[in-house]
mmCIF file of N, CA, C and O in Angstrom:
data_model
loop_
_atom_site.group_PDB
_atom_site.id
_atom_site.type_symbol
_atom_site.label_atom_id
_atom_site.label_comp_id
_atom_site.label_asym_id
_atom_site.label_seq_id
_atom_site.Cartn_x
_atom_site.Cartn_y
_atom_site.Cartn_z
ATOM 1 N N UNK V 1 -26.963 22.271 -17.147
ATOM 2 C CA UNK V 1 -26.387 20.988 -16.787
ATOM 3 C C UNK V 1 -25.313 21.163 -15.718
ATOM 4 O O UNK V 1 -25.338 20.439 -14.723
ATOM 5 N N UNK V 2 -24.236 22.226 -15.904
ATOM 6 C CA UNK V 2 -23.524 22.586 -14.543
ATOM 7 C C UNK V 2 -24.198 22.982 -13.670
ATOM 8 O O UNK V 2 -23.520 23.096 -12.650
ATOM 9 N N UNK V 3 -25.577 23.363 -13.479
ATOM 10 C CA UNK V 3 -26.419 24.084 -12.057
ATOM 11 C C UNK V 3 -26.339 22.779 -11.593
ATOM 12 O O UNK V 3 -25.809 22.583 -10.500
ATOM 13 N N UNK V 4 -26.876 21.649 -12.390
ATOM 14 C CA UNK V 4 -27.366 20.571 -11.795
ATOM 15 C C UNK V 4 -26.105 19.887 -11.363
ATOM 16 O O UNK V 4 -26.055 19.665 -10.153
ATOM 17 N N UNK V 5 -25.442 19.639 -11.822
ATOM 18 C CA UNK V 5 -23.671 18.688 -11.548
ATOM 19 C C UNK V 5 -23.259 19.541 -10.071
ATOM 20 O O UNK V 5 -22.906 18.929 -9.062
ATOM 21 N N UNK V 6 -23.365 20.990 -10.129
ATOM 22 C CA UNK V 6 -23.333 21.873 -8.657
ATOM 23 C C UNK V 6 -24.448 21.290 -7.701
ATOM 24 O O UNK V 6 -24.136 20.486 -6.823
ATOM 25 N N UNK V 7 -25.494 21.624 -7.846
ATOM 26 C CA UNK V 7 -26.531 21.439 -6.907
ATOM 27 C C UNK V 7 -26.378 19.304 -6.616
ATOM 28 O O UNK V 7 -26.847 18.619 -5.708
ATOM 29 N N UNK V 8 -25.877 19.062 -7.343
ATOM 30 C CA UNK V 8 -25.977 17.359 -6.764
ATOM 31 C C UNK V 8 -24.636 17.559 -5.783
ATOM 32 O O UNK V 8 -25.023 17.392 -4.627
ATOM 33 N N UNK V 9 -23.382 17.819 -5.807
ATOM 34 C CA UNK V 9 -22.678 17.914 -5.100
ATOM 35 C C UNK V 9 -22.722 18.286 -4.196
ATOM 36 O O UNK V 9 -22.480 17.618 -3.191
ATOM 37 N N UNK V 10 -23.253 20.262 -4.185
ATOM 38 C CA UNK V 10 -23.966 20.418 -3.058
ATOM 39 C C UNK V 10 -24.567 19.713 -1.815
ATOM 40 O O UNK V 10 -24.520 19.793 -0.588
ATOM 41 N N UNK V 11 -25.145 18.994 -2.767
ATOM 42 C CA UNK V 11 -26.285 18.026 -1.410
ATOM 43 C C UNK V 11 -25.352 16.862 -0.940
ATOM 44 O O UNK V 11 -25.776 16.259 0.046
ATOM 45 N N UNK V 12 -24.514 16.557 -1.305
ATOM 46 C CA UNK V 12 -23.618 15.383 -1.065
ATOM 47 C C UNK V 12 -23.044 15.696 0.634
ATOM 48 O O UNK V 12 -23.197 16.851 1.029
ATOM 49 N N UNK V 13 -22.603 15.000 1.298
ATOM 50 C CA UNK V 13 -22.269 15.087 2.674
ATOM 51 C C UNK V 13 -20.726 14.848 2.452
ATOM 52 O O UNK V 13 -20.179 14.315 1.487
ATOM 53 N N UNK V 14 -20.130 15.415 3.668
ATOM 54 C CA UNK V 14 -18.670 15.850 3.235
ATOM 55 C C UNK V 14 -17.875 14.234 3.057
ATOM 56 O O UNK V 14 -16.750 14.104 2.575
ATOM 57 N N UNK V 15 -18.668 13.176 3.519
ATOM 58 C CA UNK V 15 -17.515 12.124 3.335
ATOM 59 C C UNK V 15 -18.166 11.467 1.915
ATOM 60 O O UNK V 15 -17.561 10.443 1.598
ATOM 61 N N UNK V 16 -19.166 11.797 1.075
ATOM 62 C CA UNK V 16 -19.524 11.436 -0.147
ATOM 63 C C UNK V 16 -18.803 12.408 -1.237
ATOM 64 O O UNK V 16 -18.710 12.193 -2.446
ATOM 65 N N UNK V 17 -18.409 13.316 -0.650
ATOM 66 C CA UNK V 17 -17.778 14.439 -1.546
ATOM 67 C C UNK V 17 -15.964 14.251 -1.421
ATOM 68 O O UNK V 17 -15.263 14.521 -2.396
ATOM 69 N N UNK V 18 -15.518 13.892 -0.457
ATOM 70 C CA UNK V 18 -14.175 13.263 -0.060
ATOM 71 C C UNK V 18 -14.254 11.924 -1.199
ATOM 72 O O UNK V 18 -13.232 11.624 -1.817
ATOM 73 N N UNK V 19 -15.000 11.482 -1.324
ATOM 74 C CA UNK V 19 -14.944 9.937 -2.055
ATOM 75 C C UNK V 19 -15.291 10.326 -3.680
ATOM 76 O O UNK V 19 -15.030 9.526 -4.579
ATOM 77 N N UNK V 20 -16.022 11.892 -3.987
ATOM 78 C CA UNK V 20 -15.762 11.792 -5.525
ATOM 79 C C UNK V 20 -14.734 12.340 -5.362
ATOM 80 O O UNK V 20 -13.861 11.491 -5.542
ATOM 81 N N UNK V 21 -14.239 13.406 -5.090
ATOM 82 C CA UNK V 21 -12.891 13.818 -5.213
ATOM 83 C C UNK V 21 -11.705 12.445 -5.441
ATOM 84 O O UNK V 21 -10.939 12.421 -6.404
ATOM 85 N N UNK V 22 -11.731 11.606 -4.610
ATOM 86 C CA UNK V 22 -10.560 10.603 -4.768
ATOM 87 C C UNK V 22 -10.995 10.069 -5.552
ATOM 88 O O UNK V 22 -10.076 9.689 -6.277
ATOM 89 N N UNK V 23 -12.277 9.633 -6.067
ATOM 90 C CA UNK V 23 -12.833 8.446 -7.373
ATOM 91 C C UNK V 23 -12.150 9.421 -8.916
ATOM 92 O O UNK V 23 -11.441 8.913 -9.784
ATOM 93 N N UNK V 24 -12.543 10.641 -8.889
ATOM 94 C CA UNK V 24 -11.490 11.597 -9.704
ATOM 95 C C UNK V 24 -10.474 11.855 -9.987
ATOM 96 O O UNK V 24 -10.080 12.349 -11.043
ATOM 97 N N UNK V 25 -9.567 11.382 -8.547
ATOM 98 C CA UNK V 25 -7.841 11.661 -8.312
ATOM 99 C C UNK V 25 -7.798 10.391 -9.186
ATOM 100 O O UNK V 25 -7.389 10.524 -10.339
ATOM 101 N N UNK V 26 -8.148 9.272 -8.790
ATOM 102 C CA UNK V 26 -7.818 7.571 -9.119
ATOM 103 C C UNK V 26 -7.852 7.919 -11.012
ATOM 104 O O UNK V 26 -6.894 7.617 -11.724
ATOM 105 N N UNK V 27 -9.200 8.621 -11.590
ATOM 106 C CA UNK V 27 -9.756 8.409 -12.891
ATOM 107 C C UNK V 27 -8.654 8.952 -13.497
ATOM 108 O O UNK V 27 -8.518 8.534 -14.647
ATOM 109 N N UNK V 28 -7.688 9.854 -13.086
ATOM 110 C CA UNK V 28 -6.768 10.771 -13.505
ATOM 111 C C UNK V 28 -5.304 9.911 -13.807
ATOM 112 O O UNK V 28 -4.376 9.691 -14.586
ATOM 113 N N UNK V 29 -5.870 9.663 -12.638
ATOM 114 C CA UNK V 29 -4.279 8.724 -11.845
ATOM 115 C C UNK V 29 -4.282 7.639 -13.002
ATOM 116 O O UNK V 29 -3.339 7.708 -13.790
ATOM 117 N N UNK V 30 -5.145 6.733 -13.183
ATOM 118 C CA UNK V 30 -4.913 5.800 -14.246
ATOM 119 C C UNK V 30 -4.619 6.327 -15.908
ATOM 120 O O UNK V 30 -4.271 5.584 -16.826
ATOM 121 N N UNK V 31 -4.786 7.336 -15.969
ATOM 122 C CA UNK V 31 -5.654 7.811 -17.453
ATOM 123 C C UNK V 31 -3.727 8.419 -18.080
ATOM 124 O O UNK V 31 -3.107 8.326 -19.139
ATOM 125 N N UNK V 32 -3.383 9.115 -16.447
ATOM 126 C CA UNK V 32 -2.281 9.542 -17.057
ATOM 127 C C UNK V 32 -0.906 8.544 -17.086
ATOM 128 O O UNK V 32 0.081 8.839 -17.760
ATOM 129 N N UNK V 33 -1.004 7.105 -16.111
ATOM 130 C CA UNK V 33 -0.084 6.147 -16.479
ATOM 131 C C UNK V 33 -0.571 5.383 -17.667
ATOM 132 O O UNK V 33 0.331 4.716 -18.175
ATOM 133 N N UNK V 34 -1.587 5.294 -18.187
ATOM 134 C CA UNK V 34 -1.483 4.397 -19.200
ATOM 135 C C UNK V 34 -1.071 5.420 -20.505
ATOM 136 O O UNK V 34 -0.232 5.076 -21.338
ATOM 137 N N UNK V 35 -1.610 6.406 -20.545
ATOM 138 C CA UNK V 35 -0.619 7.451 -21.691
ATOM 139 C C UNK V 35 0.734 7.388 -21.262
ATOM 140 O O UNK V 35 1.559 7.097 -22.128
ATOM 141 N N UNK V 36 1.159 7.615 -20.031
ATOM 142 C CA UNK V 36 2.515 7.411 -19.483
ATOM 143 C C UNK V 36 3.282 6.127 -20.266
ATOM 144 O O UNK V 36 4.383 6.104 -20.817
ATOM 145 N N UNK V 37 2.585 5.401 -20.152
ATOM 146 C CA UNK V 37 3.136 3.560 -20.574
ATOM 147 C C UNK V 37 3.299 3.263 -22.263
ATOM 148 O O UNK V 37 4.059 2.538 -22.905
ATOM 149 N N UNK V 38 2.213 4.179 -22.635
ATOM 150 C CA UNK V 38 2.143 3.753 -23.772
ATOM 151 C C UNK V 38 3.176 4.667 -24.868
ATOM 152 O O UNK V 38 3.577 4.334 -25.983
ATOM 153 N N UNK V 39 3.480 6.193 -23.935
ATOM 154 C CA UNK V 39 4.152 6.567 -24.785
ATOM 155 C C UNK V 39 5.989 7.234 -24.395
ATOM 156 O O UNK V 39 6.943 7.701 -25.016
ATOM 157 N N UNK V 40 5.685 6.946 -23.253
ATOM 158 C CA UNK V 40 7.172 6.802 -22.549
ATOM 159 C C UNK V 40 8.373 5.690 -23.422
ATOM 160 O O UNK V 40 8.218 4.471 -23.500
ATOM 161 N N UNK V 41 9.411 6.371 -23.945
ATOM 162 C CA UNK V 41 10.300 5.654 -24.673
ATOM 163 C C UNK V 41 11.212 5.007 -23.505
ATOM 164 O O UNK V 41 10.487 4.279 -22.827
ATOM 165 N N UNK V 42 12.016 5.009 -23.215
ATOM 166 C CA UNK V 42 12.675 4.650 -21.704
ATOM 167 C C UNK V 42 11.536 3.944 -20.897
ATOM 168 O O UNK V 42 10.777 4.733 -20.334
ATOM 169 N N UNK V 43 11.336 2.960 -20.771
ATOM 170 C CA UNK V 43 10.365 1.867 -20.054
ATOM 171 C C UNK V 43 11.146 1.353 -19.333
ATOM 172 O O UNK V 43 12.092 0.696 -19.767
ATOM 173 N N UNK V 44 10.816 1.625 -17.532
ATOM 174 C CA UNK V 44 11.404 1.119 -17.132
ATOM 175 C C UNK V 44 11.721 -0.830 -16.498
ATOM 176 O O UNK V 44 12.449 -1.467 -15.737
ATOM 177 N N UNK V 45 10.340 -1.061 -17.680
ATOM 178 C CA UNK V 45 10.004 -2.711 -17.434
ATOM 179 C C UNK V 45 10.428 -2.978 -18.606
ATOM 180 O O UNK V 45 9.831 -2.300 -19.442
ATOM 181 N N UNK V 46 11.611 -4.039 -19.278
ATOM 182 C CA UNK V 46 11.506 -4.783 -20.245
ATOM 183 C C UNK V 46 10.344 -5.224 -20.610
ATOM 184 O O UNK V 46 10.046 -6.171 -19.882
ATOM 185 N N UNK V 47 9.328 -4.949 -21.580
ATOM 186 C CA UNK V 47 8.292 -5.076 -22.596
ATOM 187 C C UNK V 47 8.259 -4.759 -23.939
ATOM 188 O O UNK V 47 8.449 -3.611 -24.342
ATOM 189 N N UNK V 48 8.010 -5.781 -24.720
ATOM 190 C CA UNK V 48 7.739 -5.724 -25.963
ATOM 191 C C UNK V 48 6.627 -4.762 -26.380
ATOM 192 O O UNK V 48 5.514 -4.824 -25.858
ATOM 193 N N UNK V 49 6.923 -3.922 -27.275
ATOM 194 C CA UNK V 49 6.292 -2.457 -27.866
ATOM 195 C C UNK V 49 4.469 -2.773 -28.050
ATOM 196 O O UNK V 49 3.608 -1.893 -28.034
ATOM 197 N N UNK V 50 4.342 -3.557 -28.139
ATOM 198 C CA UNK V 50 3.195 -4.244 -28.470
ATOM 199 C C UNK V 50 2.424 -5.212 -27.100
ATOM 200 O O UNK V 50 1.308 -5.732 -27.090
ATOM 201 N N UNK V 51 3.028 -5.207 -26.484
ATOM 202 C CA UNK V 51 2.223 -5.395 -24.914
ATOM 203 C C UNK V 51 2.547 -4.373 -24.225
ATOM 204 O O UNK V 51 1.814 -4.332 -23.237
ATOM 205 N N UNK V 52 3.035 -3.806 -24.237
ATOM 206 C CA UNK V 52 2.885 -1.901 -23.476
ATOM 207 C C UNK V 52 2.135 -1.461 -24.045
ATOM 208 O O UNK V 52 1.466 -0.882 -23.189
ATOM 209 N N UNK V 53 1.462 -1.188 -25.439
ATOM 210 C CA UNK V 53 0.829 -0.159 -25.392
ATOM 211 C C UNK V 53 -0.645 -0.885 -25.340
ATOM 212 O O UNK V 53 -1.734 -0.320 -25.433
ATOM 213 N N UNK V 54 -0.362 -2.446 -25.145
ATOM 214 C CA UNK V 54 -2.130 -3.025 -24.784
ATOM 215 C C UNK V 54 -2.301 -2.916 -23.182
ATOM 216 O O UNK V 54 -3.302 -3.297 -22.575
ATOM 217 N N UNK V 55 -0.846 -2.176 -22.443
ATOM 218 C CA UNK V 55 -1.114 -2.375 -21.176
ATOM 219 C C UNK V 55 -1.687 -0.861 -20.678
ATOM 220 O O UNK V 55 -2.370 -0.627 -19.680
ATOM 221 N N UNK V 56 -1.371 -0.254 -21.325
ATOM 222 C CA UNK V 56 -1.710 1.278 -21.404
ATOM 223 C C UNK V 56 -2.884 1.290 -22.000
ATOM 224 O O UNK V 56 -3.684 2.011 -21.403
ATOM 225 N N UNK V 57 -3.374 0.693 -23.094
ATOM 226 C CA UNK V 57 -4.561 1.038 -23.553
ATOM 227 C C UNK V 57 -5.900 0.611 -22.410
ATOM 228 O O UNK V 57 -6.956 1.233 -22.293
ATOM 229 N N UNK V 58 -5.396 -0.873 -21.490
ATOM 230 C CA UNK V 58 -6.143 -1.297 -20.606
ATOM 231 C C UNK V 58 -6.618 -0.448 -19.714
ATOM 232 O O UNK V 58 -7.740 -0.138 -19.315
ATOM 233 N N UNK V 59 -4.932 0.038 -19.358
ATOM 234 C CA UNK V 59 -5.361 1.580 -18.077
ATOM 235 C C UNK V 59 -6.499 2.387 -18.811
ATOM 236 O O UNK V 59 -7.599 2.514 -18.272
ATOM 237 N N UNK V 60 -6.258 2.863 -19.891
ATOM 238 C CA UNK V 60 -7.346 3.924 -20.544
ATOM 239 C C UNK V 60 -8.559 3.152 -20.301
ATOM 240 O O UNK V 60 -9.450 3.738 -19.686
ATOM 241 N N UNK V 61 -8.712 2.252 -20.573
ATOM 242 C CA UNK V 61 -10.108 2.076 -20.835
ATOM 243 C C UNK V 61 -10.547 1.164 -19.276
ATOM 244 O O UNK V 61 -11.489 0.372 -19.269
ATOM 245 N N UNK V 62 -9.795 1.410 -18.179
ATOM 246 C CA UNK V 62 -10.365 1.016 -17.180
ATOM 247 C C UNK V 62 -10.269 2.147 -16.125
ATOM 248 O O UNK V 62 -10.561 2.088 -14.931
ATOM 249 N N UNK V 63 -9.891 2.970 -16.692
ATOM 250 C CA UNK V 63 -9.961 4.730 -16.285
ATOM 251 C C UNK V 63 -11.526 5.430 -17.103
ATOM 252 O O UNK V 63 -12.326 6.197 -16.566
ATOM 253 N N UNK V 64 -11.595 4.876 -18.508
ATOM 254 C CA UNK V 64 -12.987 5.516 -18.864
ATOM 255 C C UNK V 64 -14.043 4.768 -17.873
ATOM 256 O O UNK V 64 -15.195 5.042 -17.536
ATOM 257 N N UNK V 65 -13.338 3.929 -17.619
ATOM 258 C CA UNK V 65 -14.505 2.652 -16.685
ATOM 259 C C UNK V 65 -15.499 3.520 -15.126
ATOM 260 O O UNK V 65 -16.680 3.650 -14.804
ATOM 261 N N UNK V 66 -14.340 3.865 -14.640
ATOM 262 C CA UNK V 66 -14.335 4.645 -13.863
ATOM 263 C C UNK V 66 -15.165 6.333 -13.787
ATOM 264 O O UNK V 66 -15.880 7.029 -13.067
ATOM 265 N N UNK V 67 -14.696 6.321 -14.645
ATOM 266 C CA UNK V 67 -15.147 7.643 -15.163
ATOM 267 C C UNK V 67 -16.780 7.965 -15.174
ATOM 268 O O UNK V 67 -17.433 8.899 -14.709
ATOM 269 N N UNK V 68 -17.156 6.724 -15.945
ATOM 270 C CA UNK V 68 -18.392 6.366 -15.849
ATOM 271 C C UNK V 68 -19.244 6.473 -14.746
ATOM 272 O O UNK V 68 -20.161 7.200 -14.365
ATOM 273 N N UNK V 69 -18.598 5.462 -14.356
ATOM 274 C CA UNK V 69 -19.090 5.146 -13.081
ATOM 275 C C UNK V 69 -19.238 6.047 -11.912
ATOM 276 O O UNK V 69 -20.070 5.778 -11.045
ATOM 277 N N UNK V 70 -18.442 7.160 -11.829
ATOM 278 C CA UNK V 70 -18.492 8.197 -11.237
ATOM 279 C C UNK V 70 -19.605 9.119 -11.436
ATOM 280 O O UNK V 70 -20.423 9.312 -10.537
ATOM 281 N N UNK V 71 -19.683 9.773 -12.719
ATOM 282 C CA UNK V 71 -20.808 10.375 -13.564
ATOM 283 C C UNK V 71 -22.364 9.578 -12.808
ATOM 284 O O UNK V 71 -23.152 9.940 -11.934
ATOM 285 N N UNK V 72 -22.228 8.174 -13.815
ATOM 286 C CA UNK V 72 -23.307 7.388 -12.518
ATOM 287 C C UNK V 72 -23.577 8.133 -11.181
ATOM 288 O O UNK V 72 -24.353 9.057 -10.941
ATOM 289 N N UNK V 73 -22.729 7.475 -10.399
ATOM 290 C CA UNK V 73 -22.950 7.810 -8.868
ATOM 291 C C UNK V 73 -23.097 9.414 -8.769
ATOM 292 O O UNK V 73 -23.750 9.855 -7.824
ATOM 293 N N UNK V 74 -22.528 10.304 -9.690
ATOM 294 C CA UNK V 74 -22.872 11.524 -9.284
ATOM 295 C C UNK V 74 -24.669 11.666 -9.257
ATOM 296 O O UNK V 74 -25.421 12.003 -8.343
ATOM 297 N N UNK V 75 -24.890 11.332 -10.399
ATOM 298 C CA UNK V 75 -26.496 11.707 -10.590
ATOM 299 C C UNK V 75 -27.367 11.080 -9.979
ATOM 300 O O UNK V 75 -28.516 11.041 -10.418
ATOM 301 N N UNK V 76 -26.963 10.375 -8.693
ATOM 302 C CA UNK V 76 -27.878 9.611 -7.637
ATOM 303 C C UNK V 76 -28.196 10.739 -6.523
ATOM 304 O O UNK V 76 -28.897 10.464 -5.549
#
C-alpha cells in the first residue's frame, strides 16, 4: 500500500505535488488549532467552555474533512 501511495505521487507533476503538500500543511494546520482551542486554558477570546470546545471540535472534524479528501485526490 506504501509502493502504491509512492508510485501515485511519483507520477504527480511538480505543481500537483506542491498542492498535496499544502492540502497536508492546511490538514495539520486545522487539526492542531482546534486541539489548540479546545484545550488551551488561557483563551485568548472570551468564550464560554462549552462553545470552544464545539469550536475546536468543528476544526477537527473539518480537518478530518480534508483529510479525506486528500486521500481521495491522492488515488486519482
Amino acid at each position: 500500500m506504501l509502493n502504491n501511495i509512492l508510485s501515485n505521487i511519483k507520477k504527480k507533476s511538480l505543481k500537483e505535488r506542491f498542492l498535496l503538500v499544502l492540502g497536508i500543511l492546511f490538514f495539520l494546520i486545522y487539526l492542531v488549532l482546534g486541539l489548540f482551542i479546545i484545550f488551551m486554558k488561557n483563551f485568548p477570546l472570551v468564550m464560554e467552555p462549552t462553545y470552544r470546545i464545539a469550536f475546536g471540535a468543528l476544526l477537527i472534524v473539518y480537518a478530518s474533512f480534508r483529510f479525506f479528501r486528500i486521500i481521495n485526490d491522492n488515488n486519482n
